[in-house]
CSV table of C-alpha atoms and ligand atoms in Angstrom, one decimal:
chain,number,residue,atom,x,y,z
F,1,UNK,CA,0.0,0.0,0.0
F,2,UNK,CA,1.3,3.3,-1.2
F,3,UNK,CA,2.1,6.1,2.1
F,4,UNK,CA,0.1,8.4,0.1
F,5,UNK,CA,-3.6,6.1,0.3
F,6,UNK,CA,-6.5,7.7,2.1
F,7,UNK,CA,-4.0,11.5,1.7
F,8,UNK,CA,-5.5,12.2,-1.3
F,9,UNK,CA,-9.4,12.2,-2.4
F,10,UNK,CA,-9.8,11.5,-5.8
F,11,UNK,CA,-12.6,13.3,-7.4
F,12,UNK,CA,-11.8,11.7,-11.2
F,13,UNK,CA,-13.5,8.5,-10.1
F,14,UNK,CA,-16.1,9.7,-7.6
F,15,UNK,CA,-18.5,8.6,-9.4
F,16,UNK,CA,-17.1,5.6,-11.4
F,17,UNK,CA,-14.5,4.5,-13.1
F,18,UNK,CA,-13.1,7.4,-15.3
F,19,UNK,CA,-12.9,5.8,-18.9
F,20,UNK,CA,-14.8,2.8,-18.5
F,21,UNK,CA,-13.0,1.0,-20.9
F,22,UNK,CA,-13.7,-2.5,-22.0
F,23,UNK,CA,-10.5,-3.0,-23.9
F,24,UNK,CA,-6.5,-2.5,-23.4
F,25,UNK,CA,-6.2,1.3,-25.1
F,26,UNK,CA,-4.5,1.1,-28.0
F,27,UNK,CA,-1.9,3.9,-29.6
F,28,UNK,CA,-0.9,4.8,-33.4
F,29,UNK,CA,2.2,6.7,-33.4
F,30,UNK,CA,2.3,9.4,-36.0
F,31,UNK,CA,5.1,11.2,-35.3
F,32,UNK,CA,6.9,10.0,-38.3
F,33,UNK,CA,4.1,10.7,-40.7
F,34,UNK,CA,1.0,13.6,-39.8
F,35,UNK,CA,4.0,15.0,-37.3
F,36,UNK,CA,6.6,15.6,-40.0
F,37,UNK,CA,3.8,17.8,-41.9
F,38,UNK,CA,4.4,20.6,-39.2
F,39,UNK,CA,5.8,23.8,-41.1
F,40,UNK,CA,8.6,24.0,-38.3
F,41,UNK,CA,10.1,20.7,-38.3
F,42,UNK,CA,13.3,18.7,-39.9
F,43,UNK,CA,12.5,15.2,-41.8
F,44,UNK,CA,15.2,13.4,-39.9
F,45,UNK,CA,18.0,11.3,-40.4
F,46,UNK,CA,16.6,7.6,-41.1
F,47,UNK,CA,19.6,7.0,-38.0
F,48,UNK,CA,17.1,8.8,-36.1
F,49,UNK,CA,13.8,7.9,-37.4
F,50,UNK,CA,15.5,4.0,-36.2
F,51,UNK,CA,15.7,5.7,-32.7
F,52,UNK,CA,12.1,6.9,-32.4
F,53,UNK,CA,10.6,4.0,-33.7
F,54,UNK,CA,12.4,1.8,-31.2
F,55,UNK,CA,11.5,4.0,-28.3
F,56,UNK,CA,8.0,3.9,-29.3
F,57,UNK,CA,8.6,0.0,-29.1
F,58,UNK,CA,9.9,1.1,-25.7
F,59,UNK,CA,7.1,2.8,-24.6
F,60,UNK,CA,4.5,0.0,-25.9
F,61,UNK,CA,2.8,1.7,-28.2
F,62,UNK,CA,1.1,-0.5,-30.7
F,63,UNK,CA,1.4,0.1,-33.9
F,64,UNK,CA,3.2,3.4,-36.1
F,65,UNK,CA,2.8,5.3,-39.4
F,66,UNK,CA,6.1,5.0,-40.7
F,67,UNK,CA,5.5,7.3,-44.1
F,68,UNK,CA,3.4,7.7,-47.0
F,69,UNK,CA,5.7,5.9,-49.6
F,70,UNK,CA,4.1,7.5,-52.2
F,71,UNK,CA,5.6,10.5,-51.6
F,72,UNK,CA,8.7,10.2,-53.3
F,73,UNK,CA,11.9,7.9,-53.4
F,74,UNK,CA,13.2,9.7,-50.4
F,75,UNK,CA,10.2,8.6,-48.5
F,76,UNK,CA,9.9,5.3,-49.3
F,77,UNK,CA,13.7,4.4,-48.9
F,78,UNK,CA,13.3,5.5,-45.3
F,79,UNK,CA,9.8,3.4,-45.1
F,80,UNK,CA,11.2,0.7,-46.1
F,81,UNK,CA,14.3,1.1,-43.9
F,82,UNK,CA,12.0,1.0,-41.0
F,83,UNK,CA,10.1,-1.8,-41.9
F,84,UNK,CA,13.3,-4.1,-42.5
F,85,UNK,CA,14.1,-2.8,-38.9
F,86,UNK,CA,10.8,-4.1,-37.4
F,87,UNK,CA,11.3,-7.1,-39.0
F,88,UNK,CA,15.2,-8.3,-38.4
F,89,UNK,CA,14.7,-7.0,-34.4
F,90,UNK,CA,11.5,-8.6,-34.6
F,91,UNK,CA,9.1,-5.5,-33.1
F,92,UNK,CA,6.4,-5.8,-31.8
F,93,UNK,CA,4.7,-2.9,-33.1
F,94,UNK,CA,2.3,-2.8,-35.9
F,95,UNK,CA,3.3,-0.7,-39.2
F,96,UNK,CA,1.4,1.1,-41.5
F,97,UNK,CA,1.5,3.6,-44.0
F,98,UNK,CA,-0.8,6.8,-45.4
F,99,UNK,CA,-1.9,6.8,-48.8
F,100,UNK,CA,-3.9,8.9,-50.8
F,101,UNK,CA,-7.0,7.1,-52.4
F,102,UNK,CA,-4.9,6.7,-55.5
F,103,UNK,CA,-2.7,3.2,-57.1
F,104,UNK,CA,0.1,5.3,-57.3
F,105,UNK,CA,0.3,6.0,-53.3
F,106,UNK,CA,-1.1,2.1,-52.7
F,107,UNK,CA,1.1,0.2,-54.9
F,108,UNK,CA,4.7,1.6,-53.0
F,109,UNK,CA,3.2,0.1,-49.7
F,110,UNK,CA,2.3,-3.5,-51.3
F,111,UNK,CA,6.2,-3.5,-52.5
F,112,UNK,CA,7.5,-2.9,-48.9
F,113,UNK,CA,5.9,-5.9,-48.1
F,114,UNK,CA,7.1,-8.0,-50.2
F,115,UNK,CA,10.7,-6.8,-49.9
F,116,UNK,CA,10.2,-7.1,-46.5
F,117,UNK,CA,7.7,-9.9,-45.8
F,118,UNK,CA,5.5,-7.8,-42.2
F,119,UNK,CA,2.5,-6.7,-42.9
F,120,UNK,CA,1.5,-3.6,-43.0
F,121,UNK,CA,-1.8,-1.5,-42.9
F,122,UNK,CA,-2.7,0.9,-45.6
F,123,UNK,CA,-4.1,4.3,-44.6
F,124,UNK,CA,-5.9,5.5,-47.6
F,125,UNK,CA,-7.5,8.9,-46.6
F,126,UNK,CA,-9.9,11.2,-48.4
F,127,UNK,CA,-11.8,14.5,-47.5
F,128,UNK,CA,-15.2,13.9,-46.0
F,129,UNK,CA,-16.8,17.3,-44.9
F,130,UNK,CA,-19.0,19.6,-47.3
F,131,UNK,CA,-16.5,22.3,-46.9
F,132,UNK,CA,-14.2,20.5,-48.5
F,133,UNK,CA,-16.2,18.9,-51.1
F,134,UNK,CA,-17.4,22.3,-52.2
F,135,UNK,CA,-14.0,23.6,-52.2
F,136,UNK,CA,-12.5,20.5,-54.4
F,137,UNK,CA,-16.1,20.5,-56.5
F,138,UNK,CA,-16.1,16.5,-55.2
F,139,UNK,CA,-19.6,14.8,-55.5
F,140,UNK,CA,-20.4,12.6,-52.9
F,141,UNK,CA,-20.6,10.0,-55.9
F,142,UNK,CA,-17.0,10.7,-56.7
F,143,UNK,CA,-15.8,9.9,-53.2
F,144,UNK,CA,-17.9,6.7,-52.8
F,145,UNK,CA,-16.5,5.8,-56.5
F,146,UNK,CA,-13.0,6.8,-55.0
F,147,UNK,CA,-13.4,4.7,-51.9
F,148,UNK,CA,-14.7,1.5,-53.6
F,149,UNK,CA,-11.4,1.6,-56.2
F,150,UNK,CA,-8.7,2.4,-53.8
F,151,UNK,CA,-10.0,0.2,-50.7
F,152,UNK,CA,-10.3,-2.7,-53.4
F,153,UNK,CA,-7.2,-2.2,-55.2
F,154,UNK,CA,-5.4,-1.9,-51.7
F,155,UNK,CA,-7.3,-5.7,-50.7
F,156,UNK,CA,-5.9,-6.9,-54.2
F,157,UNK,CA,-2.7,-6.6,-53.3
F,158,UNK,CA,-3.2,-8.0,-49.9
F,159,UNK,CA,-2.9,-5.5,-47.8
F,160,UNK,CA,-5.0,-4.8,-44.9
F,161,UNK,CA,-7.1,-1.2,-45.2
F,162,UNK,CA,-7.4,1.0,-42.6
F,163,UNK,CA,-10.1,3.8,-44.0
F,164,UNK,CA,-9.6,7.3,-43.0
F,165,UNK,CA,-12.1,10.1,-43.8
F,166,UNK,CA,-10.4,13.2,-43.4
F,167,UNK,CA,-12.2,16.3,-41.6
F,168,UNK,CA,-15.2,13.5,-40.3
F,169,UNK,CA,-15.8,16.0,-37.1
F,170,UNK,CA,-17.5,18.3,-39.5
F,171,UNK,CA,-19.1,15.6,-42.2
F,172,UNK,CA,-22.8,15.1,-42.6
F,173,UNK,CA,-23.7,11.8,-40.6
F,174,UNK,CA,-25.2,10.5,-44.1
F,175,UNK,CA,-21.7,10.4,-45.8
F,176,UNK,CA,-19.9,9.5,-42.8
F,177,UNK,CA,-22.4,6.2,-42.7
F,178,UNK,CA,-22.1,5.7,-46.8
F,179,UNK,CA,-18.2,6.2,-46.7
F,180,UNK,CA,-17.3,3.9,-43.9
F,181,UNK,CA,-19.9,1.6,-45.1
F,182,UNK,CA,-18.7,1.5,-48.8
F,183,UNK,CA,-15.1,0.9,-47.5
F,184,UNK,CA,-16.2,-2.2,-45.3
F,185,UNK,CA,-18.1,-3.4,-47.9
F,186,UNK,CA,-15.1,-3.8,-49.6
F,187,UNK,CA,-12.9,-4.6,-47.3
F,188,UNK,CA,-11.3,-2.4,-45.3
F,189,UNK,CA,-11.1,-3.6,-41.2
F,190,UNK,CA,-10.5,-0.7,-39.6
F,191,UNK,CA,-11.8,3.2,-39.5
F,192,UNK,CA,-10.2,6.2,-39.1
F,193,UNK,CA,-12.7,9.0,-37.4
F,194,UNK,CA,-10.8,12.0,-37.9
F,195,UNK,CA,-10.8,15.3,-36.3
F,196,UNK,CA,-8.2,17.0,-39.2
F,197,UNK,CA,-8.6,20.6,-38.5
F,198,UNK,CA,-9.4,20.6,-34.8
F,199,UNK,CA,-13.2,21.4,-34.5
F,200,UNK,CA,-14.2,19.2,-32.0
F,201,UNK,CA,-15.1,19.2,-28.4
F,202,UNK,CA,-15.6,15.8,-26.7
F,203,UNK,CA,-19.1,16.5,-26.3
F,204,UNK,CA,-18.7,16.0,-30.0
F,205,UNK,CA,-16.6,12.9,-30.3
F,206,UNK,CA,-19.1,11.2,-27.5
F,207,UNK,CA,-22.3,12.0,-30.4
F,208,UNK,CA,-20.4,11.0,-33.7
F,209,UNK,CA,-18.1,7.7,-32.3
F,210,UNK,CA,-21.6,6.7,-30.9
F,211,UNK,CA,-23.0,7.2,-34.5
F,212,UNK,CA,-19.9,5.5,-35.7
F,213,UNK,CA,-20.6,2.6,-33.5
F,214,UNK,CA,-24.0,2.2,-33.8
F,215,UNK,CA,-24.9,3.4,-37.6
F,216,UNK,CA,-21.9,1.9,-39.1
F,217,UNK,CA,-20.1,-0.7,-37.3
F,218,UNK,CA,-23.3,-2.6,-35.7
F,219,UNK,CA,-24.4,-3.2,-39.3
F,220,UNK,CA,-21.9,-4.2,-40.9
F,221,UNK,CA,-21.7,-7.1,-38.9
F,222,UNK,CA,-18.1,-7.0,-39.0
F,223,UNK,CA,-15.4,-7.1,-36.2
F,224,UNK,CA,-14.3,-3.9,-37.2
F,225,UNK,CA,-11.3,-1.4,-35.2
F,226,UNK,CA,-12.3,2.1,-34.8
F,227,UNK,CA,-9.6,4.3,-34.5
F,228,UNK,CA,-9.7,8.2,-33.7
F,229,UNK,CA,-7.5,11.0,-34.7
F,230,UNK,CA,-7.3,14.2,-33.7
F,231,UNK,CA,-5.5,18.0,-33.8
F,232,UNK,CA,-5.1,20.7,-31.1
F,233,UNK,CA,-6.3,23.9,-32.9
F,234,UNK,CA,-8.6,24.4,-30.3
F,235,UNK,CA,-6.3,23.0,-27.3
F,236,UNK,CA,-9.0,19.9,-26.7
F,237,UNK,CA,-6.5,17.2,-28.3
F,238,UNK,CA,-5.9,15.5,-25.6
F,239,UNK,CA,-9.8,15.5,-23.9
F,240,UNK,CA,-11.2,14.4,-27.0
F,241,UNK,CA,-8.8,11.5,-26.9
F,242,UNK,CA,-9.6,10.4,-23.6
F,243,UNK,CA,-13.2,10.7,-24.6
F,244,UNK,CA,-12.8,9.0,-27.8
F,245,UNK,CA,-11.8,6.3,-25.3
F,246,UNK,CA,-14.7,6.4,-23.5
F,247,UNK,CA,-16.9,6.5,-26.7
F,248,UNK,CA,-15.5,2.9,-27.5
F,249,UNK,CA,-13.0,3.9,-29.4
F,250,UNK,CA,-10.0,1.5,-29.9
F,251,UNK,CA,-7.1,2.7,-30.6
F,252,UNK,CA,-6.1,7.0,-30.8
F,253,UNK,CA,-3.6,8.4,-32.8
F,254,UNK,CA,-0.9,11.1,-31.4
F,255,UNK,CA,2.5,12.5,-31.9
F,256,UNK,CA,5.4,13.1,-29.8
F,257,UNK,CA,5.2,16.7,-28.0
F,258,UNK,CA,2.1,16.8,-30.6
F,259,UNK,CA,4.1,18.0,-33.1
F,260,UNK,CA,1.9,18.2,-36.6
F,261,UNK,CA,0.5,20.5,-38.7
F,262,UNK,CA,-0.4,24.2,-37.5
F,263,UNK,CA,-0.7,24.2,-33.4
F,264,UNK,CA,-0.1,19.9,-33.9
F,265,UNK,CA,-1.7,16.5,-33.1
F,266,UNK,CA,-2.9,14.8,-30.2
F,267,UNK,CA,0.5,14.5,-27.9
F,268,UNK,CA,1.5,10.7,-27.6
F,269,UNK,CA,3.2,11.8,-24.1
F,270,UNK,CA,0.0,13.4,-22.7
F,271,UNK,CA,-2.1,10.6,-23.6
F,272,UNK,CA,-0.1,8.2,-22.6
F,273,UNK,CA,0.8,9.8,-19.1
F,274,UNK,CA,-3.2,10.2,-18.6
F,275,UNK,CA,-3.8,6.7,-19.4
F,276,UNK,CA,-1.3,5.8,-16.7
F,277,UNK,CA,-2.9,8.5,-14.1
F,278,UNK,CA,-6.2,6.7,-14.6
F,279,UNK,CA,-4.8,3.5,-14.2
F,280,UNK,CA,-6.1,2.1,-18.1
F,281,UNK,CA,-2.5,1.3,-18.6
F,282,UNK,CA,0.1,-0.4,-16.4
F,283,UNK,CA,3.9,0.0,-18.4
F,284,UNK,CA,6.9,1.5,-17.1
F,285,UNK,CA,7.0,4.8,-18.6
F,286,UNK,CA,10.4,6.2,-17.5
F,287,UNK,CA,11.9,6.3,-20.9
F,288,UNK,CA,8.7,8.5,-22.6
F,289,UNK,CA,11.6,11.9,-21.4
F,290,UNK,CA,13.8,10.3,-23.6
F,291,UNK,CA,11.1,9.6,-26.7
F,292,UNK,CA,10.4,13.5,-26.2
F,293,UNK,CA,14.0,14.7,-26.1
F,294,UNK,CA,14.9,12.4,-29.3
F,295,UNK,CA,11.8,13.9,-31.2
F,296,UNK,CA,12.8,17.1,-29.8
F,297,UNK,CA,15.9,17.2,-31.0
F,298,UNK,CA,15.4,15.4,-34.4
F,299,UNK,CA,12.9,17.6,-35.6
F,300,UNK,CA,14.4,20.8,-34.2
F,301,UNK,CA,11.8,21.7,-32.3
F,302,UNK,CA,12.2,23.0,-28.6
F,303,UNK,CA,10.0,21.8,-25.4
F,304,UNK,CA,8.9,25.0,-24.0
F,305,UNK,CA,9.5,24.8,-20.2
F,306,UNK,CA,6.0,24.8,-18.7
F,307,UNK,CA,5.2,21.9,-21.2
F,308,UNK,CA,3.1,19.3,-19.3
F,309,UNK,CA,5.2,16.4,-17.5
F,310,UNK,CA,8.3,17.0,-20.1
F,311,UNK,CA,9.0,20.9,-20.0
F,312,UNK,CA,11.6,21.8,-17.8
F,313,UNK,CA,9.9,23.7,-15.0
F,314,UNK,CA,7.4,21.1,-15.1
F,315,UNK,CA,8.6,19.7,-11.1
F,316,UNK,CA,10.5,23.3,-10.5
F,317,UNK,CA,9.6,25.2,-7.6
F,318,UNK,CA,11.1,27.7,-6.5
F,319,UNK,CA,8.0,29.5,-4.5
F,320,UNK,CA,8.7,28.8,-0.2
F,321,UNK,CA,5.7,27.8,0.8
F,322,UNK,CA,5.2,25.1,-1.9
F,323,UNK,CA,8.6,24.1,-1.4
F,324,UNK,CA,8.4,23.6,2.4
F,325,UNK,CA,5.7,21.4,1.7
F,326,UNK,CA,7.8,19.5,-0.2
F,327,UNK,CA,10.7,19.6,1.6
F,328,UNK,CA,8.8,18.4,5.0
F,329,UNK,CA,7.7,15.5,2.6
F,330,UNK,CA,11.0,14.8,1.7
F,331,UNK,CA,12.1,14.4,5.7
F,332,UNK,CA,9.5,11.9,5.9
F,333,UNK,CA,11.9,10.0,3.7
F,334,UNK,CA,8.8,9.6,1.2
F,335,UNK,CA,9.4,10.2,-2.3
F,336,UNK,CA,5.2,9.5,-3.3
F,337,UNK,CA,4.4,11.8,-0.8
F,338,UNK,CA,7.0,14.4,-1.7
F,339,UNK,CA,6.3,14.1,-5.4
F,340,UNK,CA,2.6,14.1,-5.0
F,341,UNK,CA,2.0,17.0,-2.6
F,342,UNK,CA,2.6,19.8,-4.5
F,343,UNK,CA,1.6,18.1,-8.1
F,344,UNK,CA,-0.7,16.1,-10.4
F,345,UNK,CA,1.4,14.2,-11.7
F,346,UNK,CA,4.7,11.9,-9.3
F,347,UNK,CA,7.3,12.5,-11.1
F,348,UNK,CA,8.8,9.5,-10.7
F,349,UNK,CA,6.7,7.5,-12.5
F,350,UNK,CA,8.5,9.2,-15.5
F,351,UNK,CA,12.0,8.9,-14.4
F,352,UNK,CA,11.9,12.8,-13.4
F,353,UNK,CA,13.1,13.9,-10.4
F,354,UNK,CA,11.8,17.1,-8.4
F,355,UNK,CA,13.6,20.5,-8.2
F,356,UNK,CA,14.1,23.1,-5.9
F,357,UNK,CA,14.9,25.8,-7.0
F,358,UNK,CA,15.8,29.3,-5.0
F,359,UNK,CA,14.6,33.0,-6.3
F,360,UNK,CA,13.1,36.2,-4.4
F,361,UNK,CA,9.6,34.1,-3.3
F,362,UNK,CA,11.9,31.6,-2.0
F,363,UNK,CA,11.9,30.6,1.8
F,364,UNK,CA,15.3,29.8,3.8
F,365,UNK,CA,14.0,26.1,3.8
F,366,UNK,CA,14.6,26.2,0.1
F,367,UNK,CA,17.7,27.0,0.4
F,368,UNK,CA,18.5,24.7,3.2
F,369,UNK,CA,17.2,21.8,0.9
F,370,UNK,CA,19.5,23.0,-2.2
F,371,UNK,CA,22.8,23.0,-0.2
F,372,UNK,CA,21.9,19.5,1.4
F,373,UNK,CA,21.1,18.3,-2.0
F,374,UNK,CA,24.5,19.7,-3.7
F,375,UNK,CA,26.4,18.3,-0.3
F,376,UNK,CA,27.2,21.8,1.3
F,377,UNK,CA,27.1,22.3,5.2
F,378,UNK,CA,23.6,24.4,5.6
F,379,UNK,CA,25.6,26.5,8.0
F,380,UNK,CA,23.2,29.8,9.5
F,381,UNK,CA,25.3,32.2,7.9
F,382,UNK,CA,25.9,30.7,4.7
F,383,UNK,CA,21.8,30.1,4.6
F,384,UNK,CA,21.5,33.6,5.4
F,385,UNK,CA,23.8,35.1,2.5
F,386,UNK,CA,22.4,33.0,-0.5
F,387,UNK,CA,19.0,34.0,1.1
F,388,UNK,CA,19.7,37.7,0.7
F,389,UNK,CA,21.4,37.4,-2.6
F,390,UNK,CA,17.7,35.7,-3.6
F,391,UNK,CA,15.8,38.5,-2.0
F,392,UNK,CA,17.4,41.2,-4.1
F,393,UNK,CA,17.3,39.0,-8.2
F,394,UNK,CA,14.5,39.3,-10.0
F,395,UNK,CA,14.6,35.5,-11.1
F,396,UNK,CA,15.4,32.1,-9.6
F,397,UNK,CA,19.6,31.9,-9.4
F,398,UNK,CA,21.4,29.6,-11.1
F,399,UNK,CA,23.3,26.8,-9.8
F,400,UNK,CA,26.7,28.6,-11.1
F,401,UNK,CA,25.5,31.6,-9.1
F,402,UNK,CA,24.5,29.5,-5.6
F,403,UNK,CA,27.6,27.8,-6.1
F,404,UNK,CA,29.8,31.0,-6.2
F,405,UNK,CA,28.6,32.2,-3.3
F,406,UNK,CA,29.1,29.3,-1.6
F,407,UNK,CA,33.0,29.7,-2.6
F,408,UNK,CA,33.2,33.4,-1.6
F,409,UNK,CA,31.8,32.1,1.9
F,410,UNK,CA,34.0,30.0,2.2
F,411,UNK,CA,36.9,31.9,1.5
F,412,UNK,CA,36.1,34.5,3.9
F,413,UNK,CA,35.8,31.9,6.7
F,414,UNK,CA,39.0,30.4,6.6
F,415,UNK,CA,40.3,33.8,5.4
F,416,UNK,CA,42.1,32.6,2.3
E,501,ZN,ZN1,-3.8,14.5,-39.0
């Protein structure tokens, strides 16, 4: 029994348990795909698309875009790099690859396969909202047409279809039931429900997943996965998710740090360290720092510090009374209670340790608790000089600064 049972009262499942899931939660990784559309980012070195894809492994997730082949020789030597990789260390995860409703994108995929003998899912994805019908001039006989060819040609050449209707948050109900249906029908075994543009809230996801379910996959009569993918443009990524989830479905796509076109994708990290939080998932998560540093630095794009779980002030405090809270948490030789006191999330559980930090809302315990942690006798007067050197800055001092006032103290003291 953890130190920190009957300490704290947890609202989330007050009334039941919070997802209610009937399944293990599944994951899509799309970092390497819908990620590596954002406008900021690097395509990586294939060295260090090897990395991510084997940290994903790590992390359990379940299956991974690994490229839309179609795109161009570059692209498909680097999908089919990572497939060989998958199959000579004998991954676990489950590949697949995006494709435009078209031969040209479908065929690359089937020639992966056979050079490398996994399977691996095709993605074929087309535009289901009026918006964008309109804009395009697409009939909805024209995408039914589209959907029959490419799903059949795909089944042709053995490969299992995974359907996705781009921009389904904002699609009549009457084509997302006659898409879907037409792409069962001929054989596709999984759906996509896709939130492309970021409309949604999860009061949404709950209505149109429930459609899904019971308009589309109930019918069919088919043992069919439903998969949901969503964007941030309106900050919900991660809530729709989690309800997606709820709403039955299977498996959710994300990216690392949500990295993805405009503000990004769902972030893999957040919805995996929720999962954890609510208990739906039991796996060591200590390496998902290192899956976000990789990405991070792969793609050239920064984690801004007050990022959730991964930023770097994420377990920094340099305030006194929260730190004395802390601190006295710490004394009770308890590292749950000391990393759940003052925060949602235990730090720990991620292979992150907690920081104190000491700046001008700093109290002396702070800096009591820094010298102890860097080994330096908390002596009153050394206390009292780093505590008025914090008083006067503007920010929390660095560890170069603490540390060179800890020299000058000591030099005065034995007068050197
Ligand atoms: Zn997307």
């Amino acid at each position: 029994m953890a130190i920190t049972d009957g300490l704290i009262y947890d609202w989330n499942s007050a009334s039941g348990p919070e997802l209610g899931l009937t399944s293990r939660p599944m994951l899509d990784d799309e970092t390497l795909r819908d990620g590596l559309q954002s406008p900021s980012v690097l395509d990586p070195p294939i060295e260090k698309k090897l990395r991510i894809l084997h940290l994903m492994e790590d992390l359990g997730i379940d299956s991974a875009d690994l490229g839309l082949p179609g795109a161009g020789p570059r692209a498909k030597a680097d999908v089919l790099r990572l497939a060989q990789e998958i199959s000579n260390c004998k991954m676990r995860i489950r590949p697949n690859c995006a494709a435009r409703t078209t031969e040209a994108d479908i065929r690359p995929i089937a020639e992966i396969v056979q050079a490398t003998g996994i399977e691996i899912e095709a993605a074929t994805f087309l535009g289901s909202s009026p918006i964008r019908q309109y804009a395009e001039d697409w009939t909805l006989d024209f995408l039914l047409r589209t959907t029959e060819s490419a799903v059949k040609f795909a089944r042709s050449l053995g490969l299992p279809v995974m359907y996705v209707t781009e921009d389904t948050t904002r699609a009549r109900p009457e084509v997302v039931k006659k898409l879907y249906t037409t792409a069962i029908e001929c054989g596709a075994r999984s759906i996509v429900v896709c939130d492309t543009v970021g409309h949604v809230t999860p009061a949404g996801v709950r209505a149109l997943l429930k459609f899904v379910r019971e308009e589309v996959v109930k019918p069919s009569g088919e043992k069919i996965r439903i998969d949901w993918h969503g964007h941030s443009d309106r900050g919900l990524a991660v809530a729709n998710s989690l309800a997606a989830f709820e709403a039955g479905a299977d498996q959710v796509h994300g990216t690392a740090l949500g990295i993805g076109e405009r503000v990004g994708n769902t972030p893999m990290d957040q919805v995996l360290v929720n999962l954890k939080l609510m208990g739906a998932i039991e796996r060591d998560l200590r390496k998902l720092k290192e899956y976000c540093a990789v990405v991070s630095e792969a793609v050239g794009v920064p984690i801004p510090p007050n990022y959730p779980v991964m930023g770097e002030d994420a377990f920094r405090t340099a305030t006194g009374v929260h730190a004395a809270a802390v601190i006295k948490a710490f004394r009770k030789n308890d590292v749950e209670l000391a990393n759940q006191v003052y925060s949602g999330v235990p730090s720990h559980w991620f292979g992150i340790d907690q920081k104190i930090e000491i700046g001008p809302m700093s109290g002396k315990s702070n800096v009591i608790f820094w010298l102890e942690k860097h080994s330096v006798k908390a002596t009153d007067d050394l206390v009292e000089k780093i505590f008025a050197r914090a008083k006067q800055a503007d920010r929390v001092l660095t560890d170069a600064e603490i540390l060179e006032i800890c020299k000058l103290w000591r030099c005065s003291v034995s007068g050197e």
